[in-house]
Amino acid sequence: MDALPDHMRPERSFQGFILALQRFWAEQGCVILQPYDMEMGAGTFHPATTLRALGPKPWNAAYVQPSRRPKDGRYGENPNRMQHYYQFQVIMKPSPPNLQELYLKSLAAIGIDSAVHDIRFVEDDWESPTLGAWGLGWECWCDGMEVSQFTYFQQVAGVECAPVAGELTYGLERLAMYVQGVDRVYDLNFNGREGAEKVTYGDVFLQAEQEYSRHNFEYADTAMLFEQFKMAEEACRKYLAAGWREGGNQKEHLMALPAYDQCIKASHVFNLLDARGVISVTERQSYIGRVRDLAKACGEAWIHTETGRAA
Amino acid sequence: MPDLLLELFSEEIPARMQAKAADDLRRMVTDKLVAEGLVYEGAKAFATPRRLALTVHGIPARQPDLKTERRGPKIGAPDAAVQGFLKATGLKSLDEATIQKDAKGDFYVALIEKPGRPAIDVIAEMLPVIIRTFPWPKSMRWGARSAKSGSLVWVRPLHAITATFGLETEEPDVVKFSIDGVEAGQTTYGHRFMAPGAISVRRFEDYEAKLKAAKVILDPQARKDIILEDAKELAFAQGLELVEDQVLLDEVSGLVEWPVVMMGSFEQEFLSIPDEVIRATIRNNQKCFVVKDPKTGKLTNKFVLTANIEAPDDGKTIVAGNERVIRPRLSDAKFFYETDLKTKLEDRLPKFEQIVFHEKLGTQAERIKRIERLAAEIAPLVGADVEKTRRAARLAKADLLTEVVGEFPELQGLMGKYYALAQGEDASVAAASEEHWKPQGPTDRAPTDPVSIAVALADKLDTLAGFWAIDEKPTGSKDPYALRRAALGVIRIVLENQLRIQFNLVLVWAVATFFVKKRFGVDLDDLSKIPTVDEHESKLAGPIAVVASREVTEPFNIGEVMRDVLAFFADRLKVQLREQGARHDLVDAVFSLGGQDDLLLVVRRVEALGKFLDSDDGKNLLAGTKRASNILAIEEKKDKRSFDGAPDAALYKLDEEKALAAAIDQVKREASAAVAKEDFAAAMSAMAKLRPAVDAFFDKVKVNDDDPKVRENRLKLLNEIRAATRAVADFSRIEG
C-alpha cells in the first residue's frame, strides 16, 4: 500500500478506491470480472451472482456493477441519490468460515480502521421478489452509516443454494464519500489529482444524471417499453424452451445464459415503466411475478448446464 | 453438586431475537434435565450479539437409579409365557424373580433396576438435539457443509461451543459432543475488535469475569443499565434530559457487547421539524436516543449514540461519523416536512382514487367517502358537530399520502394533525386525524373528543361491515385486516365514553352502503336516481326498510350480515370481559335475549346480573330456573311437544302453585318496568322475589301429577319461570 502513488490512494480517489477493493479480493482468490454489459438494478442480477450462486461448484468472484434505479433519479440535485451508481459485488461459494473477517480486512484496505470506527452487523434479511431469492445477513454499519450488505444466500431463482454462497455488496459512492470526507457525491475526487488535472464524480456523471432523470420520468417511451417487456418475456421463454436437450441419462440445457439476459432486460424495462408511473399498484405485483417466473425458469435451466450442475 | 456452563458462539444474532433465544435455551435445557431425572438448583441464560450462554447450577452428578417392578406370569404358567417374561425383563432365570400373591394366586415379579447414568453423558446426548431443534424465528445454512441436506441450521453461522460440567472445587470436564463439525470445548472469544483472541474458560464464574476482561458484558440487563445510566448522565451534565425509550434500549443493548455511550449534536435549524419526526428519524435510522430540555419539554439538538468500542481517539471519529450520517437524514426529513406543508390536505384526496383499499372494496377514495357519510350519521348520537365531523372524516387519512408518513408510517395521524393545524383547521377536526386510528392496542387510549369518536367509530364500522359483506372474516389465528382489533376498538370507545348507541341503526347504514354498491353499482345516496330500480328496491334507500327486506339475498342478506357483525361484537366483548376477570358466559345470557345492540346497556346488564348471581337469592334462583328447564326439557322430549302458553289458574290445586303464579306475574311486571327504566339492579331485586316461590314450589309440588291436565298446567307454569327470567337474561346460557 505504501508503494501507491498519492493519487491512487483509496482515500484520495474514487478509482483508487475501486482498485483497492479489486486488489484485495483478487488476493482472496476471487476472479475479478468486469461489469455485465446490460442495464440492471443491482449487482446481484449479474449472472456471475444470480446463476453462479446455484449448483455445487465452487465460485469466487468480485466485480463492479453499474446499477440503474430509474426511480431514484433526482436530476442531479440530491447530494447522494442517483439513478445510476456503482455497486461492488463479491460472491464466494461456498461461504468461507471467515467471511466476516475478510470483509473487515477489506474495509481496512480502503482506509476504514475498525479500531477507530464503530463497525456493526445489524440484522437485515434480504429478499428479492423479482429474483425469487432470499438470504439472511446484515447491513454493515460504519459509525451509524450503512456501508455494505452482507448476505448468506439461501435461495436464488427459486432454487435452494447448496452450498450457500456469501454475498457482499458495497455502496461504492457512499463509502468513498465517507472516506474522502465529502457530503455531496458529485464532489468526490474521481482520479485523485488536484488542480487542473482533478476530475470529480460530477464531471463524469452529473450531466448523465440530469439527462437520464429527464428520460426516466418524462420521456421514456412507455408504449415501446410495454412492447419491449412483452418481447423480452417471450424471447426468454422461447430460448428456454429451445435450450432443453435429452443428454445421456439426464436432461440438459444449452441456452440458460441468453435466456437469462432477457430476464434482466424485462426487469429493467419494468423499472423504467415503474418510474414513469404507468404501472398501478395491483399491476405492479403481477409484473414482479412475471419477472420472477422468468428468473425461476432460468435458474432451473442453469442447474442443468455444464457449469450449473453437479460434476 | 456440579454446574453446567454452555455457550453457543456465532456471528451476529439479530437484536430482536436475543432475549427470547436466551429464554428458550434455558427452558429447553432445564426441561430436558428434569425429564431425565436431573433436578437442578438454578439456571440463568444470557445473550449478547455473538453468543447465547447458559449456566445451570446444582445438577446431580448422576441420574437416580430407577427401580421398577414388572408383573409376570402365574406360577406354573406355560413355558412360552415364562420365556417371554424373561426376555422382556432381561432376567436370566426365574430364580432372579420374586413371587407375589394376590387374589388370583401366586405370580412372578421382576425387579428391574435401571442404574442412573452420569449426568455429563446425559447432557452430552441432549445438547445436540436441543441445538438442532432450536426455535429461531428464522434460521439459515452456511458454508461447505450446506452442500448436503441435513446440515445444521442456526440463526447465523455457529462457530464455537463451550460446554463444561463439574464441581466448583475441581477442574470441570468438557461435555463431549460435536455438531456438524463444531466440537464442544472450553474455548471462546472476546470482543470482536478489542479482544478478539481465544479465551479458555472453566466454569460460569471465570467465564463471565474473563469475558468482562475481554470487553464483553454478558448480561443484557447490565448492558442496558450501563447505557441508560451513562446516557442520562451525559444529558444531565448538559442540563438536559434523556428521552427514555425502552424498546430502543432493548434493541441497542442487543447490538453491542461493550457499550460506550457518547453524545453528538446536529444543526439547530433542524429543530423546526416536529419533535416526533426528529425522534423517528434518529431512532429508526440511527438507533440513537434524543434529548430534551427539561424546562420546555422540547427536543434539543443533541443525540446519544451507543458504540461498541472504546476508540483510541475517545470516540471523536465515531461521533463525527454519526453526526455526518444524521445530518442528511434530518435534512431529508426537513425537506419532506416542508414539502408536505406546501400541499393542502384536501388537495391530496384525488390521489386516493388511484389507490386500491381492497380489490373487492374499491379505492381509498370510496372508502373515505363512506366513512364521511357514516360519521355524519353517528355524529348526532355522540354529541358531535355534523359539519366538523364530515370535514374531519374527509381529511383524517390524507396524511397517508405525505412524504413524512411515507418515510415513517408510525407517524400516521400525528402528521395529519400537524398539517391540519398548519392549514388552520378547527382543533377537533385536526385532532381526529390522530385520534380516529385509536385505540391501536390494549395499551393505547380511546378517543374522547366527540368528533374523533364519530370518525373513529365510522372508520372501524365501515371496515367491519365491508369485510363481512365480502365474506372475509377472521378465522382462527388469521385476521389479516385486524378486524378483531377494530371491533375491540368500537367496544372500548363505547364503554370508556359511556356512549348509548343502538348499533343496528348505525350498522345498517354501513352495511347497506356495500349492499347498494354491489347490487346497483351506485352510492347509497344516489339510489333513487336509478330508473330501473322498482318500488320495492327503492325502499332500500331507507335503511330500516332494508332490514325489513329480508328476502333479498343478492349480493348478500343485509340482516344476516348485521347479525353476524353484532355477534362478532358479542364475542369480542366476551374476550374483553374475560381478560378483565369478569364472567363471559353472562354476555351470552344477555345477547341471546335478542335485540341487544346497545353495548353499554349489555355491559350494565351483565354487571347487574353478575352481582345478582353472586348473592344467595341469585344462586338459588339460577338453580331453580335450571331445575325447571331440565324438567321441561325431559318432559318436552317425552311428549314431543312444548309447554308454551299461559297456565290455567283454575287447574291450580296447591297453594304453592298459586303463590308461584302470583310471584311470576308480579316479578314480570316489576322486572320489565325496571328494565324499561334501564335500572338493572332493580330488575334483579325484582327477580329475587321469585326465589322463595320457586323454592316452595319444588319443595311441595309434584310436577308429574297423575292427572294429565294438572301435569300439563304445571309444566306450563315451569315454562313461565323461564319466561319471567328472560326479562333480564337467558338463564339457560349461564354456566354453573
Short mmCIF file of N, CA and C in Angstrom, two decimals, chain B residues 484-593:
data_model
loop_
_atom_site.label_atom_id
_atom_site.label_comp_id
_atom_site.label_asym_id
_atom_site.label_seq_id
_atom_site.Cartn_x
_atom_site.Cartn_y
_atom_site.Cartn_z
N ARG B 484 -60.53 -7.96 14.46
CA ARG B 484 -60.76 -8.12 15.91
C ARG B 484 -60.39 -6.83 16.62
N ARG B 485 -59.26 -6.25 16.19
CA ARG B 485 -58.83 -5.01 16.84
C ARG B 485 -59.85 -3.91 16.58
N ALA B 486 -60.42 -3.89 15.37
CA ALA B 486 -61.42 -2.86 15.05
C ALA B 486 -62.64 -3.01 15.94
N ALA B 487 -63.11 -4.24 16.10
CA ALA B 487 -64.31 -4.47 16.92
C ALA B 487 -64.02 -4.11 18.38
N LEU B 488 -62.86 -4.51 18.85
CA LEU B 488 -62.49 -4.20 20.23
C LEU B 488 -62.38 -2.69 20.39
N GLY B 489 -61.89 -2.02 19.38
CA GLY B 489 -61.79 -0.56 19.40
C GLY B 489 -63.17 0.07 19.58
N VAL B 490 -64.14 -0.43 18.82
CA VAL B 490 -65.50 0.09 18.94
C VAL B 490 -66.01 -0.12 20.37
N ILE B 491 -65.79 -1.32 20.88
CA ILE B 491 -66.28 -1.63 22.23
C ILE B 491 -65.66 -0.69 23.26
N ARG B 492 -64.35 -0.51 23.13
CA ARG B 492 -63.68 0.36 24.12
C ARG B 492 -64.14 1.80 24.02
N ILE B 493 -64.30 2.28 22.79
CA ILE B 493 -64.74 3.67 22.62
C ILE B 493 -66.12 3.85 23.27
N VAL B 494 -67.00 2.88 23.04
CA VAL B 494 -68.35 2.98 23.58
C VAL B 494 -68.34 2.91 25.11
N LEU B 495 -67.62 1.95 25.64
CA LEU B 495 -67.66 1.75 27.10
C LEU B 495 -66.92 2.86 27.83
N GLU B 496 -65.75 3.22 27.32
CA GLU B 496 -64.97 4.23 28.05
C GLU B 496 -65.61 5.60 27.98
N ASN B 497 -66.38 5.86 26.93
CA ASN B 497 -67.07 7.15 26.85
C ASN B 497 -68.52 7.04 27.28
N GLN B 498 -68.92 5.88 27.76
CA GLN B 498 -70.29 5.65 28.23
C GLN B 498 -71.30 6.08 27.16
N LEU B 499 -71.09 5.61 25.93
CA LEU B 499 -71.96 6.03 24.83
C LEU B 499 -73.16 5.12 24.70
N ARG B 500 -74.32 5.74 24.49
CA ARG B 500 -75.52 4.96 24.23
C ARG B 500 -75.78 4.96 22.73
N ILE B 501 -75.47 3.86 22.09
CA ILE B 501 -75.70 3.77 20.65
C ILE B 501 -76.43 2.47 20.34
N GLN B 502 -77.52 2.60 19.60
CA GLN B 502 -78.17 1.38 19.12
C GLN B 502 -77.47 1.00 17.82
N PHE B 503 -76.63 0.00 17.93
CA PHE B 503 -75.75 -0.28 16.80
C PHE B 503 -76.47 -0.70 15.54
N ASN B 504 -77.65 -1.32 15.70
CA ASN B 504 -78.36 -1.72 14.49
C ASN B 504 -78.68 -0.51 13.61
N LEU B 505 -78.98 0.62 14.27
CA LEU B 505 -79.35 1.80 13.50
C LEU B 505 -78.14 2.39 12.77
N VAL B 506 -76.96 2.13 13.29
CA VAL B 506 -75.74 2.65 12.66
C VAL B 506 -75.20 1.64 11.65
N LEU B 507 -75.15 0.41 12.10
CA LEU B 507 -74.62 -0.65 11.25
C LEU B 507 -75.37 -0.77 9.94
N VAL B 508 -76.66 -0.53 10.01
CA VAL B 508 -77.46 -0.70 8.81
C VAL B 508 -76.98 0.24 7.71
N TRP B 509 -76.57 1.45 8.10
CA TRP B 509 -76.03 2.37 7.09
C TRP B 509 -74.74 1.80 6.50
N ALA B 510 -73.87 1.32 7.40
CA ALA B 510 -72.58 0.81 6.94
C ALA B 510 -72.78 -0.37 5.99
N VAL B 511 -73.66 -1.29 6.38
CA VAL B 511 -73.85 -2.50 5.58
C VAL B 511 -74.61 -2.17 4.29
N ALA B 512 -75.64 -1.32 4.42
CA ALA B 512 -76.46 -1.00 3.25
C ALA B 512 -75.62 -0.35 2.16
N THR B 513 -74.62 0.43 2.55
CA THR B 513 -73.76 1.08 1.56
C THR B 513 -73.12 0.05 0.64
N PHE B 514 -72.58 -1.00 1.25
CA PHE B 514 -71.93 -2.04 0.45
C PHE B 514 -72.94 -2.81 -0.37
N PHE B 515 -74.11 -3.02 0.25
CA PHE B 515 -75.16 -3.77 -0.43
C PHE B 515 -75.58 -3.04 -1.71
N VAL B 516 -75.88 -1.76 -1.56
CA VAL B 516 -76.37 -0.97 -2.69
C VAL B 516 -75.30 -0.85 -3.77
N LYS B 517 -74.08 -0.65 -3.33
CA LYS B 517 -72.98 -0.52 -4.28
C LYS B 517 -72.84 -1.80 -5.10
N LYS B 518 -72.92 -2.91 -4.42
CA LYS B 518 -72.73 -4.18 -5.10
C LYS B 518 -73.94 -4.53 -5.97
N ARG B 519 -75.12 -4.23 -5.47
CA ARG B 519 -76.33 -4.65 -6.20
C ARG B 519 -76.63 -3.72 -7.37
N PHE B 520 -76.43 -2.41 -7.11
CA PHE B 520 -76.84 -1.45 -8.14
C PHE B 520 -75.68 -0.66 -8.72
N GLY B 521 -74.48 -0.82 -8.11
CA GLY B 521 -73.32 -0.12 -8.62
C GLY B 521 -73.33 1.38 -8.36
N VAL B 522 -74.12 1.83 -7.41
CA VAL B 522 -74.14 3.27 -7.10
C VAL B 522 -73.95 3.49 -5.60
N ASP B 523 -73.69 4.74 -5.25
CA ASP B 523 -73.62 5.09 -3.84
C ASP B 523 -75.02 5.08 -3.24
N LEU B 524 -75.09 4.85 -1.97
CA LEU B 524 -76.36 4.77 -1.27
C LEU B 524 -77.24 5.98 -1.57
N ASP B 525 -76.63 7.16 -1.54
CA ASP B 525 -77.41 8.38 -1.71
C ASP B 525 -77.92 8.57 -3.14
N ASP B 526 -77.33 7.85 -4.08
CA ASP B 526 -77.75 8.02 -5.47
C ASP B 526 -78.76 6.96 -5.90
N LEU B 527 -79.20 6.18 -4.97
CA LEU B 527 -80.03 5.04 -5.31
C LEU B 527 -81.32 5.48 -6.02
N SER B 528 -81.91 6.56 -5.52
CA SER B 528 -83.20 7.00 -6.08
C SER B 528 -83.05 7.46 -7.54
N LYS B 529 -81.82 7.72 -7.95
CA LYS B 529 -81.63 8.21 -9.33
C LYS B 529 -81.69 7.08 -10.36
N ILE B 530 -81.66 5.87 -9.88
CA ILE B 530 -81.67 4.78 -10.84
C ILE B 530 -83.09 4.48 -11.29
N PRO B 531 -83.38 4.64 -12.59
CA PRO B 531 -84.77 4.43 -13.04
C PRO B 531 -85.19 2.97 -12.97
N THR B 532 -84.25 2.07 -13.14
CA THR B 532 -84.64 0.67 -13.22
C THR B 532 -85.01 0.07 -11.87
N VAL B 533 -84.69 0.79 -10.81
CA VAL B 533 -84.98 0.24 -9.50
C VAL B 533 -86.48 0.28 -9.27
N ASP B 534 -87.06 -0.87 -8.99
CA ASP B 534 -88.51 -0.86 -8.79
C ASP B 534 -88.83 -0.33 -7.40
N GLU B 535 -90.10 -0.18 -7.19
CA GLU B 535 -90.54 0.48 -5.96
C GLU B 535 -90.02 -0.25 -4.72
N HIS B 536 -90.12 -1.55 -4.80
CA HIS B 536 -89.69 -2.35 -3.67
C HIS B 536 -88.23 -2.08 -3.34
N GLU B 537 -87.42 -2.10 -4.38
CA GLU B 537 -86.00 -1.94 -4.16
C GLU B 537 -85.63 -0.52 -3.76
N SER B 538 -86.37 0.44 -4.26
CA SER B 538 -86.02 1.81 -3.91
C SER B 538 -86.21 2.05 -2.42
N LYS B 539 -87.03 1.22 -1.83
CA LYS B 539 -87.19 1.33 -0.38
C LYS B 539 -85.88 1.04 0.35
N LEU B 540 -85.01 0.37 -0.36
CA LEU B 540 -83.73 0.04 0.25
C LEU B 540 -82.98 1.28 0.70
N ALA B 541 -83.33 2.40 0.06
CA ALA B 541 -82.65 3.63 0.43
C ALA B 541 -82.89 3.95 1.90
N GLY B 542 -84.03 3.65 2.37
CA GLY B 542 -84.29 3.84 3.79
C GLY B 542 -83.73 2.65 4.53
N PRO B 543 -82.75 2.83 5.33
CA PRO B 543 -82.03 1.69 5.91
C PRO B 543 -82.90 0.80 6.77
N ILE B 544 -83.89 1.36 7.41
CA ILE B 544 -84.72 0.49 8.24
C ILE B 544 -85.49 -0.46 7.33
N ALA B 545 -85.94 0.09 6.19
CA ALA B 545 -86.64 -0.76 5.23
C ALA B 545 -85.74 -1.87 4.72
N VAL B 546 -84.47 -1.58 4.67
CA VAL B 546 -83.52 -2.58 4.20
C VAL B 546 -83.59 -3.82 5.08
N VAL B 547 -83.60 -3.56 6.37
CA VAL B 547 -83.66 -4.69 7.29
C VAL B 547 -84.95 -5.46 7.06
N ALA B 548 -86.00 -4.71 6.72
CA ALA B 548 -87.29 -5.36 6.51
C ALA B 548 -87.25 -6.27 5.28
N SER B 549 -86.46 -5.89 4.28
CA SER B 549 -86.45 -6.69 3.06
C SER B 549 -85.55 -7.90 3.23
N ARG B 550 -85.95 -8.75 4.10
CA ARG B 550 -85.12 -9.89 4.46
C ARG B 550 -84.97 -10.89 3.33
N GLU B 551 -85.93 -10.85 2.43
CA GLU B 551 -85.88 -11.87 1.39
C GLU B 551 -84.78 -11.62 0.36
N VAL B 552 -84.25 -10.37 0.33
CA VAL B 552 -83.21 -10.08 -0.66
C VAL B 552 -81.89 -10.71 -0.20
N THR B 553 -81.37 -11.60 -0.99
CA THR B 553 -80.14 -12.28 -0.56
C THR B 553 -78.97 -12.00 -1.50
N GLU B 554 -79.20 -11.28 -2.60
CA GLU B 554 -78.13 -10.95 -3.53
C GLU B 554 -77.76 -9.50 -3.43
N PRO B 555 -76.52 -9.10 -3.33
CA PRO B 555 -75.34 -9.96 -3.24
C PRO B 555 -75.18 -10.61 -1.86
N PHE B 556 -75.90 -10.10 -0.86
CA PHE B 556 -75.87 -10.78 0.44
C PHE B 556 -77.11 -10.33 1.20
N ASN B 557 -77.41 -11.00 2.29
CA ASN B 557 -78.56 -10.63 3.10
C ASN B 557 -78.14 -9.63 4.17
N ILE B 558 -78.70 -8.45 4.09
CA ILE B 558 -78.28 -7.38 4.99
C ILE B 558 -78.49 -7.75 6.46
N GLY B 559 -79.69 -8.28 6.73
CA GLY B 559 -79.99 -8.62 8.12
C GLY B 559 -79.01 -9.64 8.68
N GLU B 560 -78.62 -10.57 7.82
CA GLU B 560 -77.71 -11.63 8.26
C GLU B 560 -76.32 -11.07 8.58
N VAL B 561 -75.86 -10.21 7.67
CA VAL B 561 -74.54 -9.61 7.90
C VAL B 561 -74.54 -8.79 9.19
N MET B 562 -75.63 -8.04 9.39
CA MET B 562 -75.70 -7.23 10.61
C MET B 562 -75.68 -8.11 11.86
N ARG B 563 -76.45 -9.19 11.79
CA ARG B 563 -76.48 -10.11 12.94
C ARG B 563 -75.07 -10.68 13.19
N ASP B 564 -74.40 -11.03 12.10
CA ASP B 564 -73.06 -11.59 12.22
C ASP B 564 -72.09 -10.60 12.85
N VAL B 565 -72.17 -9.37 12.39
CA VAL B 565 -71.25 -8.37 12.95
C VAL B 565 -71.54 -8.16 14.42
N LEU B 566 -72.82 -8.09 14.77
CA LEU B 566 -73.17 -7.92 16.19
C LEU B 566 -72.69 -9.11 17.01
N ALA B 567 -72.82 -10.30 16.44
CA ALA B 567 -72.35 -11.49 17.15
C ALA B 567 -70.84 -11.41 17.35
N PHE B 568 -70.16 -10.82 16.36
CA PHE B 568 -68.71 -10.65 16.48
C PHE B 568 -68.38 -9.69 17.63
N PHE B 569 -69.19 -8.61 17.74
CA PHE B 569 -69.02 -7.71 18.89
C PHE B 569 -69.21 -8.47 20.19
N ALA B 570 -70.23 -9.32 20.21
CA ALA B 570 -70.50 -10.09 21.43
C ALA B 570 -69.29 -10.94 21.79
N ASP B 571 -68.72 -11.58 20.77
CA ASP B 571 -67.53 -12.41 21.00
C ASP B 571 -66.39 -11.61 21.58
N ARG B 572 -66.14 -10.44 20.94
CA ARG B 572 -65.04 -9.59 21.41
C ARG B 572 -65.29 -9.11 22.83
N LEU B 573 -66.56 -8.79 23.10
CA LEU B 573 -66.92 -8.32 24.42
C LEU B 573 -66.63 -9.41 25.46
N LYS B 574 -66.95 -10.63 25.07
CA LYS B 574 -66.68 -11.76 25.97
C LYS B 574 -65.19 -11.84 26.27
N VAL B 575 -64.38 -11.75 25.20
CA VAL B 575 -62.93 -11.83 25.38
C VAL B 575 -62.46 -10.71 26.31
N GLN B 576 -62.99 -9.52 26.03
CA GLN B 576 -62.62 -8.34 26.81
C GLN B 576 -62.96 -8.55 28.28
N LEU B 577 -64.20 -9.04 28.55
CA LEU B 577 -64.62 -9.22 29.93
C LEU B 577 -63.82 -10.33 30.61
N ARG B 578 -63.54 -11.37 29.82
CA ARG B 578 -62.77 -12.48 30.38
C ARG B 578 -61.40 -11.98 30.82
N GLU B 579 -60.79 -11.12 29.96
CA GLU B 579 -59.47 -10.60 30.31
C GLU B 579 -59.53 -9.73 31.56
N GLN B 580 -60.68 -9.10 31.77
CA GLN B 580 -60.82 -8.29 32.98
C GLN B 580 -61.24 -9.14 34.17
N GLY B 581 -61.35 -10.42 33.94
CA GLY B 581 -61.71 -11.32 35.03
C GLY B 581 -63.21 -11.39 35.27
N ALA B 582 -64.03 -10.80 34.38
CA ALA B 582 -65.48 -10.86 34.56
C ALA B 582 -66.02 -12.14 33.93
N ARG B 583 -67.29 -12.46 34.26
CA ARG B 583 -67.86 -13.70 33.73
C ARG B 583 -68.35 -13.49 32.31
N HIS B 584 -67.77 -14.24 31.38
CA HIS B 584 -68.12 -14.03 29.99
C HIS B 584 -69.39 -14.77 29.57
N ASP B 585 -69.76 -15.81 30.36
CA ASP B 585 -70.98 -16.54 29.98
C ASP B 585 -72.21 -15.64 30.13
N LEU B 586 -72.07 -14.63 30.98
CA LEU B 586 -73.21 -13.73 31.17
C LEU B 586 -73.46 -12.91 29.91
N VAL B 587 -72.39 -12.68 29.13
CA VAL B 587 -72.56 -11.93 27.88
C VAL B 587 -73.51 -12.72 26.97
N ASP B 588 -73.27 -14.03 26.88
CA ASP B 588 -74.16 -14.87 26.07
C ASP B 588 -75.58 -14.81 26.60
N ALA B 589 -75.69 -14.87 27.94
CA ALA B 589 -77.02 -14.90 28.55
C ALA B 589 -77.79 -13.64 28.18
N VAL B 590 -77.09 -12.52 28.07
CA VAL B 590 -77.77 -11.27 27.73
C VAL B 590 -78.02 -11.19 26.22
N PHE B 591 -76.97 -11.50 25.43
CA PHE B 591 -77.14 -11.38 23.98
C PHE B 591 -78.22 -12.32 23.45
N SER B 592 -78.35 -13.49 24.07
CA SER B 592 -79.29 -14.44 23.48
C SER B 592 -80.74 -14.03 23.74
N LEU B 593 -80.96 -12.93 24.50
CA LEU B 593 -82.31 -12.40 24.61
C LEU B 593 -82.77 -11.85 23.27
#
